[in-house]
């Protein structure tokens, strides 16, 4: 009897996920019938009105209050609404990603995408050792691996699949066509990344996600756990580390920035200091978020507030 109830519950959960996925796919298909600019602006407008009524809005406000205690309530709410708008834009931009990424090295100022650090992309092509590029959930971070692939960089990108398996499968196929080799985040992902680095290739990782078993560190002055994977891989393979980010500009334009190599903290014996590196990564991401706070995903439970 108990096993039968469990099967029914699982089937119901599976149907719910299927229904949600195909409602999302249907909405995105409808959006594709309209021009990109109008659809993206509509998604921004709609999420600014829907977001505050979701269960995540209270977490957004709490995160913002704790990160920016110096800001008044009006400014906090302005950033929260703008953040929901950027989430709407991110969803709509998936539909038009091929159209949005129009960077041409021969005409760098002609399209929607501008790239700061083109010479560094080219230098990575000529690099004779493995490297790691890290970023955060700022603006449309999906454009960075697309840019890497367009420059011909051989990069294995670590990503976390959506919880909905139907959406995850669709997103994986979409990304794989445009972003090179993808490594889903699971128990064996560290071995896949290590294999890529061992072969002299590059690796791309997001470093601003919650990680229960991570290194104790701080982010906006509050305790967090940070995934030590990047630091451990850098220590093992003596990699060069490069920060990269996407900035959303007015009129549905973007700037992609590949920064100078980031030196990692070392222990007295010269090895990469894993704990200090975790903090250095947080400090870099925090500097980006402070510059454009509305472009980070504040509904993400980075500080594990809901669990507490």
CSV table of C-alpha atoms in Angstrom, one decimal:
chain,number,residue,atom,x,y,z
A,1,UNK,CA,0.0,0.0,0.0
A,2,UNK,CA,2.8,2.4,1.0
A,3,UNK,CA,4.7,1.7,-2.2
A,4,UNK,CA,1.6,2.3,-4.3
A,5,UNK,CA,1.1,5.7,-2.7
A,6,UNK,CA,4.7,6.6,-3.3
A,7,UNK,CA,4.4,5.7,-7.0
A,8,UNK,CA,1.3,7.8,-7.3
A,9,UNK,CA,3.0,10.7,-5.7
A,10,UNK,CA,6.0,10.4,-7.9
A,11,UNK,CA,3.8,10.1,-11.0
A,12,UNK,CA,1.9,13.3,-9.9
A,13,UNK,CA,5.2,15.1,-9.4
A,14,UNK,CA,6.5,14.0,-12.8
A,15,UNK,CA,3.3,15.2,-14.5
A,16,UNK,CA,3.5,18.5,-12.7
A,17,UNK,CA,7.1,19.0,-13.9
A,18,UNK,CA,6.1,18.0,-17.4
A,19,UNK,CA,3.2,20.4,-17.4
A,20,UNK,CA,5.3,23.3,-16.1
A,21,UNK,CA,8.0,22.6,-18.7
A,22,UNK,CA,5.7,22.6,-21.6
A,23,UNK,CA,3.9,25.7,-20.4
A,24,UNK,CA,7.3,27.4,-20.3
A,25,UNK,CA,8.2,26.0,-23.8
A,26,UNK,CA,4.9,27.2,-25.2
A,27,UNK,CA,5.4,30.7,-23.8
A,28,UNK,CA,8.9,31.0,-25.2
A,29,UNK,CA,7.7,29.7,-28.6
A,30,UNK,CA,5.0,32.5,-28.6
A,31,UNK,CA,7.7,35.1,-27.7
A,32,UNK,CA,9.8,34.0,-30.7
A,33,UNK,CA,7.0,35.1,-33.0
A,34,UNK,CA,7.7,38.7,-32.1
A,35,UNK,CA,10.8,40.9,-32.5
A,36,UNK,CA,13.6,40.4,-30.0
A,37,UNK,CA,13.6,43.9,-28.6
A,38,UNK,CA,9.9,44.0,-27.9
A,39,UNK,CA,9.8,40.5,-26.4
A,40,UNK,CA,12.7,41.2,-24.0
A,41,UNK,CA,11.2,44.5,-22.9
A,42,UNK,CA,7.9,42.8,-22.3
A,43,UNK,CA,9.5,40.1,-20.2
A,44,UNK,CA,11.2,42.8,-18.1
A,45,UNK,CA,7.8,44.6,-17.6
A,46,UNK,CA,6.0,41.4,-16.8
A,47,UNK,CA,8.5,40.1,-14.2
A,48,UNK,CA,8.6,43.5,-12.4
A,49,UNK,CA,4.9,42.9,-11.8
A,50,UNK,CA,4.9,39.2,-11.2
A,51,UNK,CA,8.1,38.9,-9.1
A,52,UNK,CA,6.9,40.8,-6.0
A,53,UNK,CA,4.0,38.3,-5.6
A,54,UNK,CA,6.2,35.2,-5.6
A,55,UNK,CA,7.4,33.4,-2.6
A,56,UNK,CA,11.0,34.4,-3.4
A,57,UNK,CA,10.4,38.2,-3.2
A,58,UNK,CA,10.8,38.2,0.6
A,59,UNK,CA,14.1,36.5,0.2
A,60,UNK,CA,15.2,39.1,-2.4
A,61,UNK,CA,14.4,41.9,0.0
A,62,UNK,CA,16.1,40.2,3.0
A,63,UNK,CA,19.2,39.6,0.9
A,64,UNK,CA,19.3,43.2,-0.2
A,65,UNK,CA,18.8,44.6,3.2
A,66,UNK,CA,21.6,42.5,4.7
A,67,UNK,CA,24.0,43.2,1.7
A,68,UNK,CA,23.3,47.0,1.7
A,69,UNK,CA,22.4,48.1,5.2
A,70,UNK,CA,23.3,51.7,4.2
A,71,UNK,CA,20.5,51.9,1.6
A,72,UNK,CA,17.0,53.1,2.4
A,73,UNK,CA,13.9,51.2,1.8
A,74,UNK,CA,13.0,53.0,-1.4
A,75,UNK,CA,16.4,52.1,-2.9
A,76,UNK,CA,16.2,48.5,-1.8
A,77,UNK,CA,12.7,48.1,-3.4
A,78,UNK,CA,14.0,49.8,-6.6
A,79,UNK,CA,16.8,47.3,-6.9
A,80,UNK,CA,14.5,44.4,-6.1
A,81,UNK,CA,12.1,45.3,-8.9
A,82,UNK,CA,14.9,46.0,-11.3
A,83,UNK,CA,16.4,42.5,-10.4
A,84,UNK,CA,13.1,40.9,-11.3
A,85,UNK,CA,13.1,42.7,-14.6
A,86,UNK,CA,16.6,41.4,-15.4
A,87,UNK,CA,15.4,37.9,-14.6
A,88,UNK,CA,12.6,38.3,-17.1
A,89,UNK,CA,15.1,39.6,-19.6
A,90,UNK,CA,17.4,36.6,-19.0
A,91,UNK,CA,14.5,34.2,-19.8
A,92,UNK,CA,13.5,36.0,-22.9
A,93,UNK,CA,17.1,36.3,-24.1
A,94,UNK,CA,17.4,32.5,-24.2
A,95,UNK,CA,14.9,32.6,-27.1
A,96,UNK,CA,16.9,35.1,-29.1
A,97,UNK,CA,20.5,34.1,-28.1
A,98,UNK,CA,21.6,33.4,-31.6
A,99,UNK,CA,20.3,36.8,-32.7
A,100,UNK,CA,21.7,38.7,-29.7
A,101,UNK,CA,25.2,37.3,-30.0
A,102,UNK,CA,26.4,39.2,-33.1
A,103,UNK,CA,29.9,40.1,-32.2
A,104,UNK,CA,32.2,40.4,-35.2
A,105,UNK,CA,35.9,40.9,-34.4
A,106,UNK,CA,36.2,42.8,-37.7
A,107,UNK,CA,33.4,45.2,-36.7
A,108,UNK,CA,33.6,45.3,-32.9
A,109,UNK,CA,31.4,48.3,-32.5
A,110,UNK,CA,28.7,47.4,-35.0
A,111,UNK,CA,26.4,45.0,-33.0
A,112,UNK,CA,24.7,44.4,-29.7
A,113,UNK,CA,27.8,42.8,-28.1
A,114,UNK,CA,31.0,44.7,-27.2
A,115,UNK,CA,34.0,42.7,-25.8
A,116,UNK,CA,36.5,44.3,-23.4
A,117,UNK,CA,39.6,42.2,-23.5
A,118,UNK,CA,39.6,40.8,-27.0
A,119,UNK,CA,43.4,40.6,-26.9
A,120,UNK,CA,43.1,38.4,-23.8
A,121,UNK,CA,40.7,36.0,-25.6
A,122,UNK,CA,43.3,35.7,-28.3
A,123,UNK,CA,46.1,35.2,-25.8
A,124,UNK,CA,44.2,32.3,-24.3
A,125,UNK,CA,44.1,30.7,-27.7
A,126,UNK,CA,47.9,30.8,-27.8
A,127,UNK,CA,48.4,29.7,-24.2
A,128,UNK,CA,50.3,26.4,-23.9
A,129,UNK,CA,48.9,25.5,-20.4
A,130,UNK,CA,45.5,24.9,-18.9
A,131,UNK,CA,43.4,27.8,-17.6
A,132,UNK,CA,40.3,28.5,-15.6
A,133,UNK,CA,37.8,31.3,-16.3
A,134,UNK,CA,35.3,32.1,-13.6
A,135,UNK,CA,32.2,34.3,-13.6
A,136,UNK,CA,29.0,34.9,-11.6
A,137,UNK,CA,25.3,35.1,-12.2
A,138,UNK,CA,25.4,38.7,-13.4
A,139,UNK,CA,23.4,40.0,-16.4
A,140,UNK,CA,23.3,37.3,-19.2
A,141,UNK,CA,26.2,35.1,-18.0
A,142,UNK,CA,25.3,32.6,-20.7
A,143,UNK,CA,26.9,34.9,-23.3
A,144,UNK,CA,30.4,34.3,-22.0
A,145,UNK,CA,30.7,30.6,-23.1
A,146,UNK,CA,29.1,31.5,-26.4
A,147,UNK,CA,31.8,34.2,-26.8
A,148,UNK,CA,34.5,31.7,-25.9
A,149,UNK,CA,33.2,29.2,-28.5
A,150,UNK,CA,33.1,32.0,-31.1
A,151,UNK,CA,36.7,32.8,-30.5
A,152,UNK,CA,37.6,29.1,-30.9
A,153,UNK,CA,38.5,28.5,-27.3
A,154,UNK,CA,38.4,24.9,-26.2
A,155,UNK,CA,36.6,25.3,-22.8
A,156,UNK,CA,34.7,22.8,-20.7
A,157,UNK,CA,31.9,24.7,-19.0
A,158,UNK,CA,30.5,23.5,-15.6
A,159,UNK,CA,26.8,24.3,-15.2
A,160,UNK,CA,24.0,23.4,-12.8
A,161,UNK,CA,21.0,21.9,-14.7
A,162,UNK,CA,17.6,23.2,-13.8
A,163,UNK,CA,15.7,21.1,-11.2
A,164,UNK,CA,12.9,20.3,-13.7
A,165,UNK,CA,14.3,17.4,-15.8
A,166,UNK,CA,12.3,18.3,-18.9
A,167,UNK,CA,13.6,21.9,-18.9
A,168,UNK,CA,17.1,20.6,-18.0
A,169,UNK,CA,17.2,18.3,-21.1
A,170,UNK,CA,16.0,21.1,-23.4
A,171,UNK,CA,18.4,23.6,-21.9
A,172,UNK,CA,21.3,21.2,-22.2
A,173,UNK,CA,20.7,20.6,-25.9
A,174,UNK,CA,20.3,24.3,-26.5
A,175,UNK,CA,23.6,25.1,-24.7
A,176,UNK,CA,25.6,22.3,-26.2
A,177,UNK,CA,25.1,23.7,-29.7
A,178,UNK,CA,26.5,27.1,-28.8
A,179,UNK,CA,28.8,26.7,-25.8
A,180,UNK,CA,31.2,23.9,-26.5
A,181,UNK,CA,31.6,21.0,-24.0
A,182,UNK,CA,29.2,21.2,-21.1
A,183,UNK,CA,29.8,19.4,-17.7
A,184,UNK,CA,26.6,19.1,-15.6
A,185,UNK,CA,27.3,19.7,-11.9
A,186,UNK,CA,27.1,16.4,-10.1
A,187,UNK,CA,29.3,14.0,-8.2
A,188,UNK,CA,31.6,13.2,-11.1
A,189,UNK,CA,32.0,16.8,-12.5
A,190,UNK,CA,35.3,17.4,-10.7
A,191,UNK,CA,36.8,14.5,-12.5
A,192,UNK,CA,35.6,15.7,-15.9
A,193,UNK,CA,37.0,19.2,-15.3
A,194,UNK,CA,40.3,17.7,-14.1
A,195,UNK,CA,40.5,15.6,-17.2
A,196,UNK,CA,40.0,18.7,-19.4
A,197,UNK,CA,42.8,20.6,-17.5
A,198,UNK,CA,45.1,17.6,-17.7
A,199,UNK,CA,44.7,17.7,-21.5
A,200,UNK,CA,45.7,21.3,-21.5
A,201,UNK,CA,42.3,22.7,-22.2
A,202,UNK,CA,40.3,25.5,-20.4
A,203,UNK,CA,37.5,25.3,-17.9
A,204,UNK,CA,34.7,27.8,-17.1
A,205,UNK,CA,33.0,27.8,-13.7
A,206,UNK,CA,30.4,29.9,-11.8
A,207,UNK,CA,31.7,30.7,-8.3
A,208,UNK,CA,28.8,32.4,-6.6
A,209,UNK,CA,26.6,29.4,-5.8
A,210,UNK,CA,25.8,28.0,-2.4
A,211,UNK,CA,27.8,24.9,-1.5
A,212,UNK,CA,27.0,23.2,1.8
A,213,UNK,CA,30.4,21.6,2.3
A,214,UNK,CA,32.4,24.6,1.0
A,215,UNK,CA,35.1,26.7,2.6
A,216,UNK,CA,34.0,29.1,5.3
A,217,UNK,CA,34.2,32.6,3.9
A,218,UNK,CA,32.3,35.9,3.8
A,219,UNK,CA,30.3,37.6,1.2
A,220,UNK,CA,29.0,41.1,1.8
A,221,UNK,CA,30.3,40.8,5.3
A,222,UNK,CA,28.2,37.7,6.1
A,223,UNK,CA,29.3,34.1,6.5
A,224,UNK,CA,28.9,31.8,3.4
A,225,UNK,CA,30.3,28.5,2.2
A,226,UNK,CA,32.2,28.6,-1.1
A,227,UNK,CA,32.9,25.7,-3.4
A,228,UNK,CA,36.7,25.0,-3.1
A,229,UNK,CA,36.8,23.2,-6.5
A,230,UNK,CA,38.4,26.1,-8.5
A,231,UNK,CA,41.2,26.5,-5.9
A,232,UNK,CA,41.9,22.8,-5.7
A,233,UNK,CA,42.0,22.5,-9.5
A,234,UNK,CA,44.3,25.5,-9.7
A,235,UNK,CA,46.6,24.0,-7.1
A,236,UNK,CA,46.7,20.6,-8.8
A,237,UNK,CA,47.3,21.8,-12.4
A,238,UNK,CA,49.0,25.2,-11.7
A,239,UNK,CA,46.4,27.0,-13.9
A,240,UNK,CA,46.2,30.6,-14.8
A,241,UNK,CA,42.9,32.1,-13.4
A,242,UNK,CA,40.9,34.8,-15.2
A,243,UNK,CA,37.8,36.6,-14.0
A,244,UNK,CA,35.1,37.3,-16.6
A,245,UNK,CA,31.7,38.9,-16.5
A,246,UNK,CA,28.7,40.1,-18.5
A,247,UNK,CA,27.2,43.6,-18.1
A,248,UNK,CA,23.8,44.4,-19.4
A,249,UNK,CA,23.7,47.8,-21.2
A,250,UNK,CA,20.8,49.9,-22.3
A,251,UNK,CA,18.9,49.1,-25.5
A,252,UNK,CA,19.4,45.3,-25.1
A,253,UNK,CA,23.1,45.5,-25.5
A,254,UNK,CA,25.9,43.8,-23.6
A,255,UNK,CA,29.5,44.2,-22.6
A,256,UNK,CA,31.6,41.1,-22.0
A,257,UNK,CA,34.8,41.6,-20.0
A,258,UNK,CA,37.7,39.2,-19.7
A,259,UNK,CA,39.9,40.6,-17.0
A,260,UNK,CA,43.6,40.3,-16.4
A,261,UNK,CA,45.0,37.1,-14.8
A,262,UNK,CA,44.0,36.9,-11.1
A,263,UNK,CA,46.9,35.9,-8.8
A,264,UNK,CA,45.8,33.4,-6.2
A,265,UNK,CA,46.9,33.5,-2.5
A,266,UNK,CA,49.6,31.1,-1.6
A,267,UNK,CA,50.6,29.2,1.6
A,268,UNK,CA,54.1,29.5,3.1
A,269,UNK,CA,55.1,26.5,1.1
A,270,UNK,CA,53.9,28.1,-2.2
A,271,UNK,CA,50.8,26.0,-2.8
A,272,UNK,CA,47.5,27.7,-3.6
A,273,UNK,CA,45.7,28.6,-0.4
A,274,UNK,CA,42.2,27.0,-0.8
A,275,UNK,CA,40.5,29.0,2.0
A,276,UNK,CA,42.0,32.3,1.0
A,277,UNK,CA,41.2,31.7,-2.7
A,278,UNK,CA,37.6,31.1,-1.8
A,279,UNK,CA,37.5,34.5,-0.1
A,280,UNK,CA,39.3,36.2,-3.0
A,281,UNK,CA,36.7,34.8,-5.4
A,282,UNK,CA,33.9,36.2,-3.2
A,283,UNK,CA,35.6,39.6,-3.0
A,284,UNK,CA,35.8,39.8,-6.8
A,285,UNK,CA,32.1,38.8,-7.3
A,286,UNK,CA,31.1,41.3,-4.6
A,287,UNK,CA,32.9,44.1,-6.4
A,288,UNK,CA,30.9,43.3,-9.5
A,289,UNK,CA,27.6,43.1,-7.7
A,290,UNK,CA,28.2,46.4,-5.9
A,291,UNK,CA,28.7,48.1,-9.3
A,292,UNK,CA,25.5,46.7,-10.8
A,293,UNK,CA,23.4,45.3,-8.0
A,294,UNK,CA,20.2,44.9,-10.0
A,295,UNK,CA,22.0,42.5,-12.4
A,296,UNK,CA,22.7,39.8,-9.9
A,297,UNK,CA,20.2,37.0,-9.0
A,298,UNK,CA,19.1,38.1,-5.5
A,299,UNK,CA,16.4,35.4,-5.3
A,300,UNK,CA,19.3,32.8,-5.1
A,301,UNK,CA,19.7,31.7,-1.4
A,302,UNK,CA,23.4,32.3,-1.3
A,303,UNK,CA,23.5,32.7,2.5
A,304,UNK,CA,21.2,29.7,3.2
A,305,UNK,CA,18.7,32.0,4.9
A,306,UNK,CA,15.7,29.8,4.2
A,307,UNK,CA,17.4,26.8,5.8
A,308,UNK,CA,18.1,28.8,8.9
